[in-house]
Tab-separated table of C-alpha atoms and ligand atoms in Angstrom:
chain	number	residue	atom	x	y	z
A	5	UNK	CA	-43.770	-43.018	146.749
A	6	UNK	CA	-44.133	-39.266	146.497
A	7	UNK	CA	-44.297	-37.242	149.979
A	8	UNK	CA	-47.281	-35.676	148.564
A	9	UNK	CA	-49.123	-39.152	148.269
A	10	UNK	CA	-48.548	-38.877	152.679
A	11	UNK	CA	-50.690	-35.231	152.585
A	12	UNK	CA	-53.869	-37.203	151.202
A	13	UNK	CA	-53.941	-40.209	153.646
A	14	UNK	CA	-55.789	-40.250	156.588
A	15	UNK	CA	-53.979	-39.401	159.681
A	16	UNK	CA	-54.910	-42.985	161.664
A	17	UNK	CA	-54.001	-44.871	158.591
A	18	UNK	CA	-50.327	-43.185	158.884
A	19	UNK	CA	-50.468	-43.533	162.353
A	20	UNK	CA	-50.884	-47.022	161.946
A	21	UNK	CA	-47.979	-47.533	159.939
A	22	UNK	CA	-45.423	-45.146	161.850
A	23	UNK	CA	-46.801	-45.115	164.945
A	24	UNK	CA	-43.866	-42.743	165.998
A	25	UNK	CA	-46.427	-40.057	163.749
A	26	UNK	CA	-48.649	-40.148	167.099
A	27	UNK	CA	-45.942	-39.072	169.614
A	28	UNK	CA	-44.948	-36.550	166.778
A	29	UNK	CA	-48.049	-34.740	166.756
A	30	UNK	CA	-48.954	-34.648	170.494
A	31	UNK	CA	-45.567	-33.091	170.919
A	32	UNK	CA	-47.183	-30.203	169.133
A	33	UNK	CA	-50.378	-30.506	170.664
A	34	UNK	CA	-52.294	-31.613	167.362
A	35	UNK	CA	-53.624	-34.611	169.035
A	36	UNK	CA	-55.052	-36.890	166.926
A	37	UNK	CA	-54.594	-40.290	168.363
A	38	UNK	CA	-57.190	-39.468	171.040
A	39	UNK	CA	-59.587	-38.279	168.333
A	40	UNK	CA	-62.694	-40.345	167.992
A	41	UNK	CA	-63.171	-39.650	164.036
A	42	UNK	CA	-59.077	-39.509	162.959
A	43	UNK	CA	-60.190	-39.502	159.504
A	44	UNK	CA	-58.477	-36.363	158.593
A	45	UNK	CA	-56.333	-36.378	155.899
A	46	UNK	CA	-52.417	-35.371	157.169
A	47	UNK	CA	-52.867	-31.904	154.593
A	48	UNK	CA	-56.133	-31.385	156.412
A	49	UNK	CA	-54.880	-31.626	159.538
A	50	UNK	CA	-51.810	-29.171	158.645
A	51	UNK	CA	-54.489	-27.070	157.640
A	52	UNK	CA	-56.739	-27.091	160.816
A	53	UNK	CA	-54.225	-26.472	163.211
A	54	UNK	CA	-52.693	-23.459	161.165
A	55	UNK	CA	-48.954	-23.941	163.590
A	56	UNK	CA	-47.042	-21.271	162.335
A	57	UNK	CA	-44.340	-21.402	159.792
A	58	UNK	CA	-41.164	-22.468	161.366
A	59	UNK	CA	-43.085	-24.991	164.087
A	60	UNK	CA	-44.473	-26.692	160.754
A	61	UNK	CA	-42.219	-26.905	159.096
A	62	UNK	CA	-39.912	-28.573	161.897
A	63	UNK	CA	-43.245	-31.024	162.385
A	64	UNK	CA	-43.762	-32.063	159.195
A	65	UNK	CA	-39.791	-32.447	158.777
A	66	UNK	CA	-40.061	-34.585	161.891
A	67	UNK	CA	-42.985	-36.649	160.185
A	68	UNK	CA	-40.926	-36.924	157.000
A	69	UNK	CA	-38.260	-38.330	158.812
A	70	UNK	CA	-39.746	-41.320	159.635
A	71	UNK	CA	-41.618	-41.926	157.026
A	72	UNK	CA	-38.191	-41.569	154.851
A	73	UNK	CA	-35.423	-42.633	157.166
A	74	UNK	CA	-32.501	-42.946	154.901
A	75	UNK	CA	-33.628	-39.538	152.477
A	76	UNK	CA	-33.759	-35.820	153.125
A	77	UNK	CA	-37.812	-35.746	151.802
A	78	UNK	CA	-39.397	-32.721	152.620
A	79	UNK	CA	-42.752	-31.732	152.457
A	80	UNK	CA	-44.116	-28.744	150.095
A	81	UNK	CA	-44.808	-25.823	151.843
A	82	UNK	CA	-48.242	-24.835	152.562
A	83	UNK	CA	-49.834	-21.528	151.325
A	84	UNK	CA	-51.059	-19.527	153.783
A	85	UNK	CA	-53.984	-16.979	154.279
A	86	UNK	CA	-52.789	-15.644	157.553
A	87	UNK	CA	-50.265	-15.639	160.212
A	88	UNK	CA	-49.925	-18.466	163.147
A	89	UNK	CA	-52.505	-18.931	165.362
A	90	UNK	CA	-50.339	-17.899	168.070
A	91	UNK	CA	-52.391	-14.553	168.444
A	92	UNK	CA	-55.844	-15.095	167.037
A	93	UNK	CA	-57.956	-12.714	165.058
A	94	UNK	CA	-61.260	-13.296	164.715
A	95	UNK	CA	-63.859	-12.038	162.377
A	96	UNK	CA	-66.692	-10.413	164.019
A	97	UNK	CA	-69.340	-12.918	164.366
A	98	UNK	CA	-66.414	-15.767	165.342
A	99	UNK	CA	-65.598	-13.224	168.190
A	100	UNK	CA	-69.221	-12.945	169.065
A	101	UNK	CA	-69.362	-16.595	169.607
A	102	UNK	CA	-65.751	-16.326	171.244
A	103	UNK	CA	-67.204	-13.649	173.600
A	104	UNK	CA	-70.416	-16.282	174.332
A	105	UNK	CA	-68.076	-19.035	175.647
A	106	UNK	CA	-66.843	-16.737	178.306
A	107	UNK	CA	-70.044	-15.952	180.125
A	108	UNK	CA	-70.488	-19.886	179.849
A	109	UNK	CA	-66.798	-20.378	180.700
A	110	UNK	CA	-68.185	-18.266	184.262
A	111	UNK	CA	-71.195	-20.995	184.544
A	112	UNK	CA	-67.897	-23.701	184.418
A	113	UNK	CA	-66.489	-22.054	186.927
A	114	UNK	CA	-69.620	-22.016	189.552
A	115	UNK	CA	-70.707	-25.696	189.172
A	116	UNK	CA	-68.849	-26.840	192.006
A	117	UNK	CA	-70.001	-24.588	193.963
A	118	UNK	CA	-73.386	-25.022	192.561
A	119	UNK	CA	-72.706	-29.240	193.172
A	120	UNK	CA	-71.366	-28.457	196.577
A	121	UNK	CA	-74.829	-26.489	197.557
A	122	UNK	CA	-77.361	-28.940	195.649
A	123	UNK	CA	-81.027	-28.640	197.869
A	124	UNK	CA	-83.259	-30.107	195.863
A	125	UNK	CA	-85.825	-29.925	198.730
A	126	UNK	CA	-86.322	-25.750	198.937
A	127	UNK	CA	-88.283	-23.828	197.019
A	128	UNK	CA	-85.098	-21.396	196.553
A	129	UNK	CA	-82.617	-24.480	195.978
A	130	UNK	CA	-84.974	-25.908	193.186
A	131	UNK	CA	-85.179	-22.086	191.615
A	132	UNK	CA	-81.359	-22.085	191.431
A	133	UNK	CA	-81.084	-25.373	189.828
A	134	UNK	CA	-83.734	-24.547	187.291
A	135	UNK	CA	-82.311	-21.202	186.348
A	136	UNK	CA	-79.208	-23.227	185.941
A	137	UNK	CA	-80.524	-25.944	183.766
A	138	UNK	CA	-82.228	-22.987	181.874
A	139	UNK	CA	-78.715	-21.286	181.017
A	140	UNK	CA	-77.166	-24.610	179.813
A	141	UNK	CA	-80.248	-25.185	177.582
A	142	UNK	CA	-81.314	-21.879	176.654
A	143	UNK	CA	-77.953	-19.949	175.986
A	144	UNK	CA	-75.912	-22.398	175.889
A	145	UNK	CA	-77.612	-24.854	173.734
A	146	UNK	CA	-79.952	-23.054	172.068
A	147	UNK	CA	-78.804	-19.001	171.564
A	148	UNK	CA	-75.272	-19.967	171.352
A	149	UNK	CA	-74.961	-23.738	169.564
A	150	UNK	CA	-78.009	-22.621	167.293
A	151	UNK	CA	-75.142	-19.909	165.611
A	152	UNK	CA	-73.023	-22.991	165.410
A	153	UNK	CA	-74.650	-26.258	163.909
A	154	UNK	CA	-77.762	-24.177	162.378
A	155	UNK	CA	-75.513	-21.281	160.902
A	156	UNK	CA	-71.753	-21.721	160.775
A	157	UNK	CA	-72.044	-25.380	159.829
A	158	UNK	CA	-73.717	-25.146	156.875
A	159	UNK	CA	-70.862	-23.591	155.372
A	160	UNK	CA	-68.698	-26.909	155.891
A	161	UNK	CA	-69.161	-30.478	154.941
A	162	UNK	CA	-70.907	-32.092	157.507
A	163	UNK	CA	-68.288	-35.378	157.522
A	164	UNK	CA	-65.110	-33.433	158.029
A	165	UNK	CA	-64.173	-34.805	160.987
A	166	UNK	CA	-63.425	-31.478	163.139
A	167	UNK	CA	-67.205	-30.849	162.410
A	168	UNK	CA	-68.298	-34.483	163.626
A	169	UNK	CA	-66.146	-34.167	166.446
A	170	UNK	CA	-67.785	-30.564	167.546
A	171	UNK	CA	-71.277	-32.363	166.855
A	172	UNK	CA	-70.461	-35.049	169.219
A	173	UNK	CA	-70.023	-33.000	171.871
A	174	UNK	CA	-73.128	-31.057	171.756
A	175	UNK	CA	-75.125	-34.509	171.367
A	176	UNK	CA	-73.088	-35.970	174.526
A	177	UNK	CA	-73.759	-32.431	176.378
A	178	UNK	CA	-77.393	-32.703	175.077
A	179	UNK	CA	-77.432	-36.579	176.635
A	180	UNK	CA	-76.209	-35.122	180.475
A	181	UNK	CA	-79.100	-32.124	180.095
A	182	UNK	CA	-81.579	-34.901	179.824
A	183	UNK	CA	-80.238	-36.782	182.693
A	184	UNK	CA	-80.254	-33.530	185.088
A	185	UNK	CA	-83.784	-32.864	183.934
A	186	UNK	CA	-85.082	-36.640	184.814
A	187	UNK	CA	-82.740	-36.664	188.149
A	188	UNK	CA	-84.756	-33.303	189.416
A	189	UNK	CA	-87.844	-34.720	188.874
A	190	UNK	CA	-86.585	-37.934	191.171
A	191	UNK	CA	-85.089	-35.762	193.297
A	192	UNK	CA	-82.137	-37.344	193.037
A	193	UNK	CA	-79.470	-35.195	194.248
A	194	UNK	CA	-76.588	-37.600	193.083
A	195	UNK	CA	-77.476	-38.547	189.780
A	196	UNK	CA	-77.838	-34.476	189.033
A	197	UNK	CA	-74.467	-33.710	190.665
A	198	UNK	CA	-73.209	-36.838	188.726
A	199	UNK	CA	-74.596	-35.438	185.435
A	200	UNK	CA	-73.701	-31.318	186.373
A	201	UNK	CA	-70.377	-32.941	186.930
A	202	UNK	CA	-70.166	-34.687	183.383
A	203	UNK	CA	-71.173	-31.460	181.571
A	204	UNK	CA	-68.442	-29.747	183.284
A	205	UNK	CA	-65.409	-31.649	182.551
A	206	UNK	CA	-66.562	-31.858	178.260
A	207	UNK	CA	-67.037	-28.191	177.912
A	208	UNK	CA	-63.643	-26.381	178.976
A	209	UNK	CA	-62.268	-28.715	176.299
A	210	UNK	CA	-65.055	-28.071	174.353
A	211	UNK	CA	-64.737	-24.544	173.708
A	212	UNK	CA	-61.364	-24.544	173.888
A	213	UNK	CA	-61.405	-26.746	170.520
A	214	UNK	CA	-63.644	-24.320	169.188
A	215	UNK	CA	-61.698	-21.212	170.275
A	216	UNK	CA	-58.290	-22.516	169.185
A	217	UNK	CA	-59.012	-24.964	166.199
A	218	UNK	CA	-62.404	-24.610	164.807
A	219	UNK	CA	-63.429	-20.882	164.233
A	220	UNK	CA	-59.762	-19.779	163.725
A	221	UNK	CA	-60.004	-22.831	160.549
A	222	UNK	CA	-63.844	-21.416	159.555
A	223	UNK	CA	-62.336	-17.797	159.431
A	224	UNK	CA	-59.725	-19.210	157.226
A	225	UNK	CA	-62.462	-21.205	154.976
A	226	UNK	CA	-64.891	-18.525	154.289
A	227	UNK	CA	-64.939	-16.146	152.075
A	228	UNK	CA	-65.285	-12.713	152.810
A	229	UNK	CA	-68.956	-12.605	151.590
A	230	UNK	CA	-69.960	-15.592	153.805
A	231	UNK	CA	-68.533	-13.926	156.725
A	232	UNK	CA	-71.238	-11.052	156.144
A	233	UNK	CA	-73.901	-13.253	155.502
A	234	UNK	CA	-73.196	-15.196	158.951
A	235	UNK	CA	-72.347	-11.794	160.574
A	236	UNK	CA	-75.845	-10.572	159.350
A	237	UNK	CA	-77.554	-13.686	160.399
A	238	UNK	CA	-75.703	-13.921	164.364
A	239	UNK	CA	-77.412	-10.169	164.018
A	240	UNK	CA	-81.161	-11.522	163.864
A	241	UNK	CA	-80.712	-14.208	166.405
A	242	UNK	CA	-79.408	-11.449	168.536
A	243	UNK	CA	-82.896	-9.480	167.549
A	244	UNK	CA	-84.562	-12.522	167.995
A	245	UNK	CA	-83.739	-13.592	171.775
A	246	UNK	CA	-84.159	-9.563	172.783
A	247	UNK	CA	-83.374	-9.066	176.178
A	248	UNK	CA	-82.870	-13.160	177.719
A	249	UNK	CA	-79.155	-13.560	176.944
A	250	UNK	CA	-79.278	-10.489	179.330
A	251	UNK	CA	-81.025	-12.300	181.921
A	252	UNK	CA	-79.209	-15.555	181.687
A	253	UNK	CA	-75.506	-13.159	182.461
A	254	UNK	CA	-77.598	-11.604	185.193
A	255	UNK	CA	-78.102	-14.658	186.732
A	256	UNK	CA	-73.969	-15.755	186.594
A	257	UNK	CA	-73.360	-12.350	188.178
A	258	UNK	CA	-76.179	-13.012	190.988
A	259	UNK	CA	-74.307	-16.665	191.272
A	260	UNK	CA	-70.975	-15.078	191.140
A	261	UNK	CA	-71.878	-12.686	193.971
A	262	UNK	CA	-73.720	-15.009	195.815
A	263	UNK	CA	-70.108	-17.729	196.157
A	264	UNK	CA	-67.586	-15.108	196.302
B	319	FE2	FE1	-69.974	-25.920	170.560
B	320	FE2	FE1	-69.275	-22.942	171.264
């Protein structure tokens, strides 16, 4: 069978077969076992990751070398748009979304803190909590994951797994929001740390997939038009909230100040 015929099967189905593929790819951080679609195709996933030149080329040599024991098979070389991802470049409205996850990367950070100090019985305590709950829904969800699924989605094809995958998440984020909302009307300080908690530990990886894999792959996909139309559009939103995304890093600066 031709290598090529191994770029347009799905990753778990190869897996299956040569389960050595697995150990393969988590050696080079492309970690597919663990994902919950896997039905990328292997040229796909080549494509997503973006490794650079010489580390794919030793991966998919490594891949080909199971797959072909006894014969020096090598894969075709992949034409590339841009360099490695080893120092990313993003396209303006990628970086504004880039620049979004680090004033929600500071949020991350305070939630222990924030867990360790739950009063749901104060006046003050409840405030905090709220004003919390109203930066993981308002610029979080809403400002920042509107310029994802409404915007930069639409661009893609909704069953490509890295989209599903990114999806997921914001349902499963969406699911723990619920649950904080319902625990502080039951005052139930444990159920809300439980759920704070949750939210927590899915986001760093979260945005990390997004930083690293997704919007370096969308930069790579869109044209240079669509860029400007998405650029243009980030622009209204912007308009469009005015001054609250202002508000919402005013209150992780308060936070900040307030636990350090
Ligand atoms: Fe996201
Ligand atoms: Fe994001």
């Amino acid at each position: 069978m031709s290598v090529e015929v191994y770029l347009n099967k799905g990753i778990k189905e190869i897996i299956t077969e040569y389960p050595e593929v697995e150990q393969i790819l988590n050696e080079y951080e492309v970690g597919c076992g663990a994902c919950e679609e896997g039905l990328c195709l292997l040229k796909d996933i080549v494509d997503i990751h973006n490794l650079d030149d010489d580390l794919e080329t030793e991966l998919m040599s490594r891949i080909s070398k199971v797959i072909y024991p006894n014969k020096k098979v090598m894969f075709p070389k992949r034409k590339r748009k841009t360099q490695g991802r080893k120092e990313i470049k993003y396209s303006p409205p990628m970086k504004k979304m880039v620049d979004e996850h680090v004033l929600i990367k500071r949020w991350l950070a305070l939630i222990p803190k924030v867990i360790d100090e739950l009063d749901l019985e104060t006046e003050e305590g409840i405030q905090l909590i709220n004003n919390g709950i109203d930066f993981i829904r308002n610029y979080a969800d809403k400002y920042h994951h509107a310029k994802e699924e409404d915007e930069t989605f639409k661009y893609f094809d909704e069953n490509l797994d890295i989209i599903k995958v990114i999806r997921n998440d914001h349902v499963k984020v969406r699911g723990h929001v619920k649950a904080m909302l319902q625990a502080i009307k039951s005052k139930d300080k444990i159920a809300l740390a439980e759920h704070l908690s949750a939210y927590s530990e899915i986001l760093p990886e979260h945005i990390k997939k997004e930083d690293e894999i997704l919007y370096p792959w969308m930069d790579r996909s869109l044209t240079t038009k669509q860029i400007g139309q998405l650029y243009s559009k980030f622009n209204e939103i912007d308009e469009e909230y005015g001054e609250a995304p202002e508000k919402h890093r005013i209150f992780i600066e308060q936070l900040e100040s307030r636990y350090n």
